[in-house]
Amino acid sequence: MLVPNPLSITHRQLYTLAQQAQGKISHLYLHWTAGHYGQAFDDYHINIDRDGQVYQTCAALTSRKSHTYRRNTGSIGIALCCAYGASCGTGGKIDFGPEPPTAVQIEKMAQVIALLSMALHLPISFSSVMTHAEAACIDGYGPGSGDSEMRWDLLLLSDQPQTSALRPGGVVLRGKALWYYELYRQRCLNQAA
């Protein structure tokens, strides 16, 4: 369901919100909405628009949302507002449609992952931070499954500025998130000194 006036949230507010969910969240699932830029959806806790604006679409990060089949309890759904008209054809041919994930959105998602992981004391690893495509492949409804409800959110992404070549989306996002995590950790250490 579309959220008509989603609540804009800063990094500091997101960190505080995540601290309130410590010990109750064990997974982060990464999505795109398959909608238009500028459209936030209630299925996710956090929506990120094309310009990197972050929206909170929940009262608490512990609210149960319907973002990842059979994986919604104890998890946070984070989505990029994009991918309207995207398609994944046979042989893995990808068309991101007229509203693909932007480089700014990808960077912002990595920052959000790092902030949430820091506040929740959650490792940035495949077992705790996964794209919907990765979860769908494990659970039997990913690309190539033939399932009519096939999901491939963030299957592949450009890893700019390193390369414009498409790489596994989870690898790209976790790698970037680890870099931001270390940056934020160093800032905290420097402020404490």
Coordinates of N, CA, C and O in Angstrom, one line a residue:
M1 N 0.8 -1.2 0.0 CA 0.0 0.0 0.0 C 0.9 1.2 0.0 O 1.9 1.3 0.7
L2 N 0.6 2.2 -0.8 CA 1.3 3.5 -0.9 C 1.1 4.3 0.4 O 0.0 4.3 1.0
V3 N 2.2 4.9 0.8 CA 2.1 5.8 1.9 C 2.1 7.2 1.4 O 3.1 7.7 0.8
P4 N 1.0 8.0 1.5 CA 0.9 9.3 0.9 C 1.9 10.3 1.4 O 2.4 11.1 0.6
N5 N 2.2 10.4 2.6 CA 3.1 11.4 3.2 C 4.1 10.7 4.1 O 4.0 10.8 5.4
P6 N 5.1 10.0 3.6 CA 6.0 9.3 4.5 C 6.8 10.2 5.3 O 7.1 11.4 4.9
L7 N 7.2 9.8 6.5 CA 8.0 10.6 7.4 C 9.5 10.5 7.0 O 10.1 9.5 7.0
S8 N 10.1 11.7 6.7 CA 11.5 11.8 6.4 C 12.3 11.6 7.7 O 11.8 12.0 8.8
I9 N 13.4 10.9 7.6 CA 14.1 10.5 8.8 C 15.6 10.8 8.6 O 16.1 10.5 7.5
T10 N 16.3 11.3 9.6 CA 17.8 11.6 9.5 C 18.5 10.3 9.9 O 18.0 9.4 10.6
H11 N 19.8 10.3 9.7 CA 20.7 9.2 10.1 C 20.6 9.1 11.7 O 20.5 8.0 12.2
R12 N 20.7 10.2 12.4 CA 20.7 10.2 13.8 C 19.3 9.6 14.3 O 19.3 8.8 15.3
Q13 N 18.2 10.1 13.7 CA 16.9 9.5 14.1 C 16.8 8.1 13.8 O 16.2 7.3 14.7
L14 N 17.3 7.6 12.7 CA 17.3 6.2 12.4 C 18.1 5.4 13.4 O 17.7 4.3 13.8
Y15 N 19.3 5.9 13.7 CA 20.1 5.2 14.7 C 19.4 5.1 16.1 O 19.4 4.0 16.7
T16 N 18.7 6.1 16.5 CA 18.0 6.1 17.8 C 16.8 5.1 17.7 O 16.6 4.3 18.6
L17 N 16.1 5.1 16.6 CA 15.0 4.2 16.4 C 15.5 2.7 16.4 O 14.9 1.9 17.0
A18 N 16.7 2.5 15.8 CA 17.3 1.2 15.8 C 17.7 0.7 17.2 O 17.5 -0.4 17.6
Q19 N 18.2 1.7 18.0 CA 18.7 1.3 19.3 C 17.5 0.8 20.2 O 17.7 -0.1 21.0
Q20 N 16.3 1.3 19.9 CA 15.1 0.9 20.6 C 14.7 -0.5 20.2 O 13.9 -1.2 21.0
A21 N 15.2 -1.1 19.2 CA 14.9 -2.4 18.7 C 16.0 -3.4 19.0 O 15.9 -4.6 18.6
Q22 N 17.1 -3.0 19.7 CA 18.2 -3.9 20.0 C 17.7 -5.2 20.7 O 16.8 -5.2 21.5
G23 N 18.2 -6.3 20.2 CA 17.9 -7.6 20.8 C 16.6 -8.2 20.2 O 16.2 -9.3 20.5
K24 N 15.9 -7.4 19.4 CA 14.6 -7.9 18.8 C 14.7 -8.1 17.3 O 13.8 -8.6 16.7
I25 N 15.8 -7.7 16.7 CA 15.9 -7.8 15.2 C 17.2 -8.6 14.9 O 18.2 -8.4 15.4
S26 N 17.0 -9.6 14.0 CA 18.1 -10.5 13.6 C 18.5 -10.4 12.2 O 19.5 -11.0 11.8
H27 N 17.6 -9.8 11.3 CA 17.9 -9.8 9.9 C 17.4 -8.4 9.3 O 16.5 -7.8 9.7
L28 N 18.2 -8.1 8.2 CA 17.8 -7.0 7.4 C 17.6 -7.5 6.0 O 18.4 -8.3 5.5
Y29 N 16.4 -7.2 5.4 CA 16.1 -7.7 4.0 C 16.0 -6.5 3.1 O 15.3 -5.5 3.4
L30 N 16.7 -6.6 2.0 CA 16.9 -5.4 1.1 C 16.0 -5.6 -0.2 O 16.1 -6.7 -0.8
H31 N 15.3 -4.6 -0.6 CA 14.3 -4.7 -1.6 C 14.4 -3.5 -2.6 O 15.0 -2.5 -2.3
W32 N 13.5 -3.6 -3.6 CA 13.1 -2.4 -4.3 C 11.6 -2.5 -4.3 O 11.0 -3.6 -4.2
T33 N 10.9 -1.4 -4.5 CA 9.4 -1.4 -4.4 C 8.8 -1.8 -5.7 O 7.6 -2.2 -5.7
A34 N 9.5 -1.8 -6.9 CA 9.0 -2.1 -8.2 C 7.9 -1.0 -8.5 O 7.1 -1.2 -9.4
G35 N 8.0 0.1 -7.9 CA 7.1 1.3 -8.2 C 7.9 2.4 -8.7 O 9.0 2.3 -9.2
H36 N 7.3 3.6 -8.7 CA 7.9 4.8 -9.3 C 8.8 5.4 -8.2 O 8.6 5.3 -7.0
Y37 N 9.7 6.2 -8.7 CA 10.5 7.1 -7.8 C 9.4 8.0 -7.1 O 8.4 8.3 -7.6
G38 N 9.7 8.3 -5.9 CA 8.8 9.2 -5.1 C 7.6 8.4 -4.5 O 6.8 9.1 -3.8
Q39 N 7.5 7.1 -4.7 CA 6.4 6.3 -4.1 C 7.0 5.5 -2.9 O 7.8 4.6 -3.2
A40 N 6.6 5.7 -1.7 CA 7.0 4.9 -0.6 C 5.8 3.9 -0.3 O 4.7 4.3 -0.4
F41 N 6.2 2.7 0.1 CA 5.2 1.7 0.4 C 5.3 1.2 1.8 O 6.4 1.1 2.4
D42 N 4.1 0.9 2.4 CA 3.9 0.5 3.8 C 4.5 -1.0 4.0 O 4.6 -1.4 5.2
D43 N 4.8 -1.7 3.0 CA 5.3 -3.1 3.2 C 6.7 -3.1 3.9 O 7.1 -4.1 4.4
Y44 N 7.4 -2.0 3.8 CA 8.7 -1.9 4.3 C 8.8 -0.9 5.5 O 8.0 0.0 5.6
H45 N 9.8 -1.1 6.3 CA 10.1 -0.2 7.4 C 10.7 1.1 7.0 O 10.4 2.2 7.5
I46 N 11.6 1.0 6.0 CA 12.4 2.1 5.5 C 12.3 2.1 4.0 O 12.5 1.1 3.3
N47 N 12.0 3.3 3.4 CA 12.0 3.5 1.9 C 13.1 4.5 1.6 O 13.2 5.5 2.3
I48 N 13.8 4.3 0.5 CA 14.8 5.3 0.1 C 14.5 5.8 -1.3 O 14.4 4.9 -2.2
D49 N 14.3 7.1 -1.5 CA 14.0 7.6 -2.8 C 15.2 7.9 -3.7 O 16.3 7.7 -3.2
R50 N 14.9 8.2 -4.9 CA 16.0 8.3 -5.9 C 17.1 9.3 -5.5 O 18.2 9.1 -5.9
D51 N 16.8 10.3 -4.7 CA 17.8 11.3 -4.3 C 18.4 11.0 -3.0 O 19.2 11.8 -2.5
G52 N 18.1 9.8 -2.5 CA 18.7 9.4 -1.2 C 17.9 9.7 0.0 O 18.3 9.4 1.1
Q53 N 16.8 10.4 -0.2 CA 16.0 10.7 1.0 C 15.4 9.4 1.6 O 14.9 8.6 0.9
V54 N 15.6 9.3 2.9 CA 15.2 8.1 3.7 C 13.8 8.4 4.4 O 13.7 9.5 5.0
Y55 N 12.9 7.5 4.2 CA 11.6 7.6 4.8 C 11.3 6.5 5.8 O 11.6 5.3 5.5
Q56 N 10.7 6.8 6.9 CA 10.3 5.8 7.9 C 8.8 5.6 7.7 O 8.0 6.5 7.7
T57 N 8.5 4.3 7.5 CA 7.0 4.0 7.2 C 6.6 3.0 8.3 O 5.9 2.0 7.9
C58 N 7.0 3.2 9.5 CA 6.6 2.3 10.6 C 6.6 3.2 11.9 O 7.4 4.2 12.0
A59 N 5.9 2.7 12.9 CA 6.0 3.4 14.2 C 7.3 2.9 15.0 O 7.9 3.7 15.7
A60 N 7.7 1.7 14.7 CA 8.8 1.1 15.3 C 9.4 0.1 14.4 O 8.7 -0.6 13.6
L61 N 10.7 -0.1 14.5 CA 11.4 -1.1 13.6 C 11.0 -2.5 13.9 O 11.3 -3.5 13.2
T62 N 10.4 -2.7 15.1 CA 9.9 -4.1 15.5 C 8.5 -4.4 14.9 O 8.0 -5.5 15.1
S63 N 7.9 -3.4 14.3 CA 6.6 -3.6 13.7 C 6.7 -4.7 12.6 O 7.7 -4.7 11.9
R64 N 5.8 -5.6 12.6 CA 5.8 -6.7 11.6 C 5.3 -6.2 10.3 O 4.1 -5.8 10.2
K65 N 6.1 -6.2 9.2 CA 5.7 -5.8 7.9 C 5.7 -7.0 7.0 O 6.4 -8.0 7.3
S66 N 5.1 -7.0 5.8 CA 5.0 -8.1 4.9 C 5.9 -7.8 3.7 O 5.5 -7.4 2.6
H67 N 7.2 -7.9 3.9 CA 8.2 -7.6 2.9 C 8.9 -8.8 2.3 O 9.3 -8.8 1.1
T68 N 9.1 -9.9 3.1 CA 9.9 -11.0 2.6 C 9.2 -12.3 3.0 O 9.1 -12.6 4.2
Y69 N 8.7 -13.1 2.1 CA 7.9 -14.3 2.3 C 8.5 -15.1 3.4 O 9.7 -15.5 3.3
R70 N 7.8 -15.4 4.5 CA 8.2 -16.3 5.6 C 9.4 -15.8 6.4 O 10.0 -16.6 7.1
R71 N 9.8 -14.6 6.2 CA 11.0 -14.0 6.9 C 10.7 -12.7 7.6 O 11.6 -11.9 7.7
N72 N 9.5 -12.4 7.9 CA 9.1 -11.0 8.4 C 9.3 -10.8 9.9 O 9.5 -9.7 10.4
T73 N 9.2 -11.9 10.7 CA 9.4 -11.8 12.1 C 10.8 -11.5 12.5 O 11.7 -12.2 12.0
G74 N 11.1 -10.5 13.3 CA 12.4 -10.2 13.8 C 13.3 -9.6 12.6 O 14.5 -9.7 12.7
S75 N 12.7 -9.0 11.7 CA 13.5 -8.5 10.5 C 13.0 -7.1 10.2 O 11.9 -6.7 10.5
I76 N 13.9 -6.3 9.5 CA 13.6 -5.0 9.0 C 13.6 -5.1 7.4 O 14.6 -5.6 6.9
G77 N 12.6 -4.5 6.8 CA 12.6 -4.4 5.3 C 13.0 -3.0 4.9 O 12.4 -2.0 5.4
I78 N 14.0 -3.0 4.1 CA 14.5 -1.7 3.5 C 14.3 -1.7 2.0 O 14.8 -2.7 1.4
A79 N 13.7 -0.7 1.5 CA 13.4 -0.7 0.0 C 13.9 0.6 -0.7 O 13.7 1.7 -0.1
L80 N 14.4 0.4 -1.9 CA 14.6 1.5 -2.8 C 13.4 1.8 -3.6 O 12.7 0.9 -4.1
C81 N 12.9 3.0 -3.6 CA 11.7 3.4 -4.4 C 12.1 3.5 -5.9 O 12.6 4.6 -6.3
C82 N 12.0 2.4 -6.6 CA 12.4 2.4 -8.0 C 12.0 1.0 -8.6 O 11.3 0.2 -8.0
A83 N 12.4 0.8 -9.8 CA 12.3 -0.4 -10.6 C 11.0 -0.6 -11.2 O 10.6 -1.7 -11.5
Y84 N 10.2 0.5 -11.4 CA 8.9 0.3 -12.1 C 9.2 -0.2 -13.5 O 10.1 0.3 -14.3
G85 N 8.5 -1.3 -13.9 CA 8.7 -1.8 -15.2 C 10.0 -2.7 -15.4 O 10.3 -3.1 -16.5
A86 N 10.7 -3.0 -14.3 CA 11.9 -3.8 -14.5 C 11.5 -5.2 -14.8 O 10.4 -5.7 -14.4
S87 N 12.4 -5.9 -15.5 CA 12.2 -7.3 -15.8 C 13.4 -8.1 -15.8 O 14.5 -7.6 -16.1
C88 N 13.3 -9.4 -15.4 CA 14.4 -10.3 -15.4 C 14.0 -11.4 -16.4 O 13.2 -12.3 -16.1
G89 N 14.7 -11.4 -17.5 CA 14.3 -12.4 -18.6 C 15.1 -13.7 -18.4 O 15.9 -13.9 -17.5
T90 N 14.8 -14.6 -19.4 CA 15.5 -15.9 -19.4 C 17.0 -15.6 -19.6 O 17.4 -14.7 -20.3
G91 N 17.8 -16.5 -19.0 CA 19.3 -16.3 -19.2 C 19.8 -15.2 -18.3 O 21.0 -14.8 -18.5
G92 N 19.0 -14.7 -17.4 CA 19.5 -13.6 -16.5 C 19.6 -12.2 -17.2 O 20.2 -11.3 -16.6
K93 N 19.0 -12.0 -18.3 CA 18.9 -10.7 -19.0 C 18.1 -9.8 -18.1 O 16.9 -10.0 -17.9
I94 N 18.7 -8.7 -17.7 CA 18.0 -7.8 -16.8 C 17.7 -6.4 -17.5 O 18.6 -5.9 -18.2
D95 N 16.5 -6.0 -17.3 CA 16.1 -4.6 -17.8 C 15.6 -3.9 -16.5 O 14.5 -4.3 -16.0
F96 N 16.3 -2.9 -16.1 CA 15.9 -2.2 -14.9 C 14.7 -1.2 -15.1 O 14.2 -0.6 -14.2
G97 N 14.2 -1.2 -16.3 CA 13.1 -0.3 -16.6 C 13.5 1.2 -16.7 O 14.6 1.5 -16.6
P98 N 12.5 2.1 -16.8 CA 12.7 3.5 -16.9 C 13.1 4.2 -15.6 O 13.6 5.3 -15.6
E99 N 13.0 3.5 -14.5 CA 13.3 4.0 -13.2 C 14.2 3.1 -12.4 O 13.8 2.5 -11.4
P100 N 15.5 2.9 -12.9 CA 16.4 2.0 -12.2 C 16.9 2.5 -10.9 O 16.8 3.7 -10.6
P101 N 17.5 1.6 -10.1 CA 18.1 2.1 -8.8 C 19.2 3.1 -9.2 O 20.0 2.9 -10.1
T102 N 19.2 4.2 -8.5 CA 20.3 5.3 -8.7 C 21.5 5.0 -7.9 O 21.4 4.3 -6.8
A103 N 22.6 5.5 -8.3 CA 23.9 5.4 -7.5 C 23.7 5.9 -6.1 O 24.2 5.4 -5.1
V104 N 22.9 7.0 -6.0 CA 22.7 7.7 -4.7 C 21.9 6.7 -3.8 O 22.2 6.6 -2.6
Q105 N 20.9 6.1 -4.4 CA 20.0 5.1 -3.6 C 20.9 4.0 -3.1 O 20.7 3.6 -1.9
I106 N 21.8 3.5 -3.9 CA 22.6 2.3 -3.6 C 23.5 2.7 -2.4 O 23.7 2.0 -1.4
E107 N 24.1 3.9 -2.5 CA 25.0 4.4 -1.4 C 24.2 4.6 -0.2 O 24.7 4.2 0.9
K108 N 23.1 5.2 -0.3 CA 22.2 5.5 0.9 C 21.8 4.2 1.6 O 21.8 4.1 2.8
M109 N 21.4 3.2 0.8 CA 21.0 1.9 1.3 C 22.2 1.3 2.1 O 22.0 0.8 3.2
A110 N 23.4 1.4 1.6 CA 24.6 0.9 2.3 C 24.8 1.6 3.6 O 25.1 1.0 4.6
Q111 N 24.6 2.9 3.6 CA 24.7 3.7 4.8 C 23.7 3.3 5.9 O 24.0 3.2 7.0
V112 N 22.4 3.1 5.4 CA 21.4 2.6 6.3 C 21.7 1.3 6.9 O 21.5 1.0 8.1
I113 N 22.2 0.4 6.1 CA 22.6 -1.0 6.6 C 23.7 -0.8 7.7 O 23.6 -1.4 8.7
A114 N 24.7 0.0 7.4 CA 25.7 0.2 8.4 C 25.2 0.8 9.7 O 25.6 0.3 10.8
L115 N 24.4 1.8 9.6 CA 23.8 2.4 10.8 C 22.9 1.5 11.6 O 23.1 1.4 12.8
L116 N 22.1 0.7 10.9 CA 21.2 -0.3 11.6 C 22.1 -1.4 12.2 O 21.8 -1.8 13.4
S117 N 23.1 -1.8 11.5 CA 23.9 -2.9 12.0 C 24.7 -2.4 13.3 O 24.8 -3.2 14.2
M118 N 25.1 -1.2 13.2 CA 25.9 -0.6 14.4 C 24.9 -0.5 15.6 O 25.3 -1.0 16.7
A119 N 23.8 0.0 15.4 CA 22.8 0.2 16.5 C 22.2 -1.1 17.0 O 22.0 -1.2 18.2
L120 N 22.0 -2.0 16.1 CA 21.4 -3.3 16.5 C 22.4 -4.4 17.0 O 22.1 -5.4 17.4
H121 N 23.7 -4.0 16.8 CA 24.8 -5.0 17.1 C 24.6 -6.2 16.2 O 24.7 -7.4 16.7
L122 N 24.4 -6.0 14.9 CA 24.1 -7.0 13.9 C 25.2 -7.1 13.0 O 25.6 -6.1 12.4
P123 N 25.8 -8.3 12.7 CA 26.9 -8.4 11.7 C 26.4 -8.1 10.3 O 25.3 -8.4 10.0
I124 N 27.3 -7.5 9.5 CA 27.0 -7.3 8.1 C 27.5 -8.5 7.4 O 28.7 -8.6 6.9
S125 N 26.7 -9.5 7.3 CA 27.1 -10.8 6.7 C 25.9 -11.4 5.9 O 24.8 -10.9 6.0
F126 N 26.2 -12.3 5.0 CA 25.1 -13.0 4.2 C 24.0 -13.5 5.1 O 22.9 -13.5 4.7
S127 N 24.4 -14.0 6.3 CA 23.3 -14.7 7.1 C 22.4 -13.7 7.8 O 21.3 -14.0 8.2
S128 N 22.8 -12.4 7.9 CA 22.0 -11.4 8.6 C 21.5 -10.2 7.7 O 20.5 -9.5 8.0
V129 N 22.2 -10.0 6.6 CA 21.8 -8.9 5.6 C 21.7 -9.5 4.2 O 22.7 -9.9 3.7
M130 N 20.5 -9.6 3.7 CA 20.3 -10.3 2.5 C 19.3 -9.5 1.5 O 18.4 -8.9 2.0
T131 N 19.6 -9.6 0.2 CA 18.6 -9.0 -0.7 C 17.4 -10.0 -0.8 O 17.5 -11.2 -0.5
H132 N 16.3 -9.4 -1.3 CA 15.1 -10.3 -1.5 C 15.5 -11.4 -2.5 O 15.0 -12.5 -2.4
A133 N 16.3 -11.1 -3.5 CA 16.7 -12.1 -4.5 C 17.4 -13.2 -3.9 O 17.2 -14.4 -4.2
E134 N 18.3 -12.9 -2.9 CA 19.1 -14.0 -2.2 C 18.2 -14.8 -1.4 O 18.2 -16.1 -1.4
A135 N 17.3 -14.2 -0.7 CA 16.3 -14.9 0.2 C 15.4 -15.8 -0.7 O 15.1 -17.0 -0.4
A136 N 14.9 -15.2 -1.8 CA 14.0 -16.0 -2.7 C 14.7 -17.2 -3.3 O 14.1 -18.2 -3.5
C137 N 16.0 -17.0 -3.7 CA 16.7 -18.2 -4.2 C 16.9 -19.3 -3.2 O 16.7 -20.5 -3.5
I138 N 17.1 -18.9 -2.0 CA 17.2 -20.0 -0.9 C 15.9 -20.6 -0.7 O 15.8 -21.8 -0.5
D139 N 14.8 -19.8 -0.7 CA 13.4 -20.3 -0.4 C 12.7 -20.9 -1.6 O 11.5 -21.3 -1.5
G140 N 13.3 -20.9 -2.8 CA 12.7 -21.6 -3.9 C 11.8 -20.7 -4.8 O 11.1 -21.3 -5.6
Y141 N 11.8 -19.4 -4.7 CA 11.0 -18.6 -5.5 C 11.8 -17.5 -6.2 O 11.3 -16.4 -6.6
G142 N 13.1 -17.7 -6.4 CA 14.0 -16.8 -7.0 C 14.1 -17.0 -8.5 O 13.4 -17.8 -9.1
P143 N 15.0 -16.2 -9.2 CA 15.1 -16.4 -10.6 C 15.4 -17.8 -11.0 O 16.2 -18.5 -10.4
G144 N 14.8 -18.2 -12.1 CA 15.0 -19.6 -12.6 C 14.1 -20.6 -11.9 O 14.1 -21.8 -12.3
S145 N 13.3 -20.2 -10.9 CA 12.5 -21.2 -10.1 C 11.2 -21.6 -10.9 O 10.7 -22.6 -10.6
G146 N 10.8 -20.7 -11.8 CA 9.5 -20.9 -12.5 C 8.3 -20.6 -11.6 O 7.2 -20.7 -12.0
D147 N 8.6 -20.1 -10.4 CA 7.5 -19.7 -9.5 C 6.8 -18.4 -10.1 O 7.5 -17.5 -10.5
S148 N 5.5 -18.4 -10.1 CA 4.7 -17.3 -10.6 C 4.9 -16.0 -9.7 O 4.7 -14.9 -10.1
E149 N 5.4 -16.2 -8.5 CA 5.6 -15.1 -7.5 C 7.1 -14.8 -7.4 O 7.6 -14.3 -6.4
M150 N 7.9 -15.2 -8.5 CA 9.3 -15.0 -8.5 C 9.7 -13.6 -8.0 O 9.1 -12.6 -8.5
R151 N 10.8 -13.5 -7.2 CA 11.3 -12.2 -6.7 C 12.8 -12.2 -7.1 O 13.5 -13.1 -6.9
W152 N 13.2 -11.0 -7.6 CA 14.6 -10.9 -7.9 C 15.2 -9.5 -7.5 O 16.2 -9.0 -8.1
D153 N 14.5 -8.8 -6.6 CA 14.9 -7.5 -6.1 C 16.4 -7.5 -5.8 O 17.0 -8.3 -5.0
L154 N 17.1 -6.6 -6.5 CA 18.5 -6.3 -6.2 C 19.4 -7.5 -6.6 O 20.5 -7.7 -6.0
L155 N 19.0 -8.4 -7.5 CA 19.8 -9.5 -7.9 C 21.2 -9.1 -8.4 O 22.2 -9.6 -8.0
L156 N 21.2 -8.1 -9.2 CA 22.4 -7.5 -9.7 C 22.4 -6.0 -9.6 O 21.3 -5.4 -9.7
L157 N 23.5 -5.4 -9.3 CA 23.6 -3.9 -9.2 C 25.0 -3.5 -9.8 O 25.9 -4.2 -9.7
S158 N 25.0 -2.2 -10.2 CA 26.3 -1.6 -10.6 C 27.1 -1.3 -9.4 O 26.5 -0.8 -8.4
D159 N 28.4 -1.6 -9.4 CA 29.2 -1.3 -8.2 C 30.1 -0.1 -8.5 O 31.3 -0.1 -8.3
Q160 N 29.4 1.0 -8.8 CA 30.1 2.3 -9.0 C 30.5 2.9 -7.7 O 29.9 2.6 -6.7
P161 N 31.6 3.5 -7.6 CA 32.5 4.0 -8.7 C 33.5 3.0 -9.1 O 34.2 3.3 -10.0
Q162 N 33.6 1.8 -8.4 CA 34.6 0.9 -8.8 C 34.4 0.4 -10.2 O 35.4 0.3 -11.0
T163 N 33.2 0.0 -10.6 CA 33.0 -0.5 -11.9 C 31.5 -0.3 -12.3 O 30.6 -0.4 -11.4
S164 N 31.2 -0.1 -13.5 CA 29.8 0.0 -13.9 C 29.2 -1.4 -14.3 O 28.0 -1.5 -14.5
A165 N 30.1 -2.4 -14.2 CA 29.6 -3.8 -14.5 C 28.7 -4.2 -13.4 O 28.8 -3.8 -12.2
L166 N 27.7 -5.0 -13.8 CA 26.7 -5.6 -12.8 C 27.4 -6.7 -12.0 O 28.1 -7.6 -12.6
R167 N 27.2 -6.6 -10.7 CA 27.7 -7.6 -9.8 C 26.5 -8.1 -8.9 O 25.5 -7.4 -8.8
P168 N 26.7 -9.2 -8.2 CA 25.6 -9.6 -7.3 C 25.2 -8.5 -6.3 O 26.1 -7.9 -5.6
G169 N 24.0 -8.1 -6.2 CA 23.5 -7.0 -5.4 C 23.9 -7.1 -4.0 O 24.3 -6.1 -3.3
G170 N 23.7 -8.3 -3.4 CA 24.0 -8.4 -2.0 C 25.5 -8.2 -1.7 O 25.8 -7.6 -0.7
V171 N 26.3 -8.7 -2.6 CA 27.8 -8.5 -2.4 C 28.1 -7.0 -2.5 O 28.9 -6.5 -1.7
V172 N 27.5 -6.3 -3.5 CA 27.8 -4.9 -3.6 C 27.3 -4.1 -2.3 O 28.1 -3.4 -1.8
L173 N 26.1 -4.4 -1.9 CA 25.6 -3.6 -0.8 C 26.3 -4.0 0.5 O 26.6 -3.1 1.3
R174 N 26.6 -5.2 0.8 CA 27.3 -5.6 2.0 C 28.7 -5.0 2.0 O 29.2 -4.5 3.0
G175 N 29.3 -5.0 0.9 CA 30.7 -4.5 0.8 C 30.7 -3.0 1.1 O 31.5 -2.5 1.8
K176 N 29.8 -2.3 0.5 CA 29.7 -0.8 0.7 C 29.3 -0.6 2.2 O 29.8 0.3 2.8
A177 N 28.4 -1.4 2.7 CA 27.9 -1.2 4.1 C 29.1 -1.4 5.1 O 29.2 -0.7 6.1
L178 N 29.9 -2.4 4.8 CA 31.1 -2.6 5.7 C 32.0 -1.4 5.7 O 32.6 -1.0 6.7
W179 N 32.2 -0.8 4.5 CA 33.1 0.4 4.4 C 32.5 1.5 5.2 O 33.2 2.2 6.0
Y180 N 31.2 1.8 5.1 CA 30.5 2.8 5.9 C 30.5 2.5 7.4 O 30.7 3.4 8.2
Y181 N 30.3 1.2 7.7 CA 30.4 0.8 9.1 C 31.7 1.2 9.8 O 31.8 1.8 10.9
E182 N 32.8 0.9 9.1 CA 34.1 1.3 9.6 C 34.3 2.8 9.7 O 34.9 3.3 10.6
L183 N 33.8 3.5 8.7 CA 33.9 5.0 8.7 C 33.1 5.5 9.9 O 33.7 6.3 10.7
Y184 N 31.9 5.0 10.2 CA 31.1 5.5 11.3 C 31.8 5.1 12.6 O 31.8 5.9 13.6
R185 N 32.4 3.9 12.7 CA 33.1 3.4 13.9 C 34.3 4.4 14.2 O 34.5 4.7 15.4
Q186 N 35.0 4.7 13.2 CA 36.2 5.6 13.4 C 35.7 7.0 13.9 O 36.4 7.6 14.7
R187 N 34.6 7.5 13.3 CA 34.1 8.8 13.7 C 33.7 8.7 15.2 O 34.0 9.7 16.0
C188 N 33.1 7.7 15.6 CA 32.7 7.5 17.0 C 34.0 7.5 17.9 O 34.0 8.1 19.0
L189 N 35.0 6.7 17.5 CA 36.2 6.6 18.3 C 36.9 8.0 18.4 O 37.4 8.4 19.4
N190 N 36.9 8.7 17.3 CA 37.5 10.1 17.3 C 36.8 11.1 18.2 O 37.4 11.9 18.8
Q191 N 35.5 11.0 18.2 CA 34.7 11.9 19.0 C 34.9 11.5 20.5 O 34.8 12.4 21.3
A192 N 35.1 10.2 20.8 CA 35.3 9.8 22.2 C 36.6 10.2 22.7 O 36.8 10.3 23.9
A193 N 37.6 10.4 21.8 CA 39.0 10.6 22.2 C 39.2 12.1 22.7 O 38.5 13.0 22.5

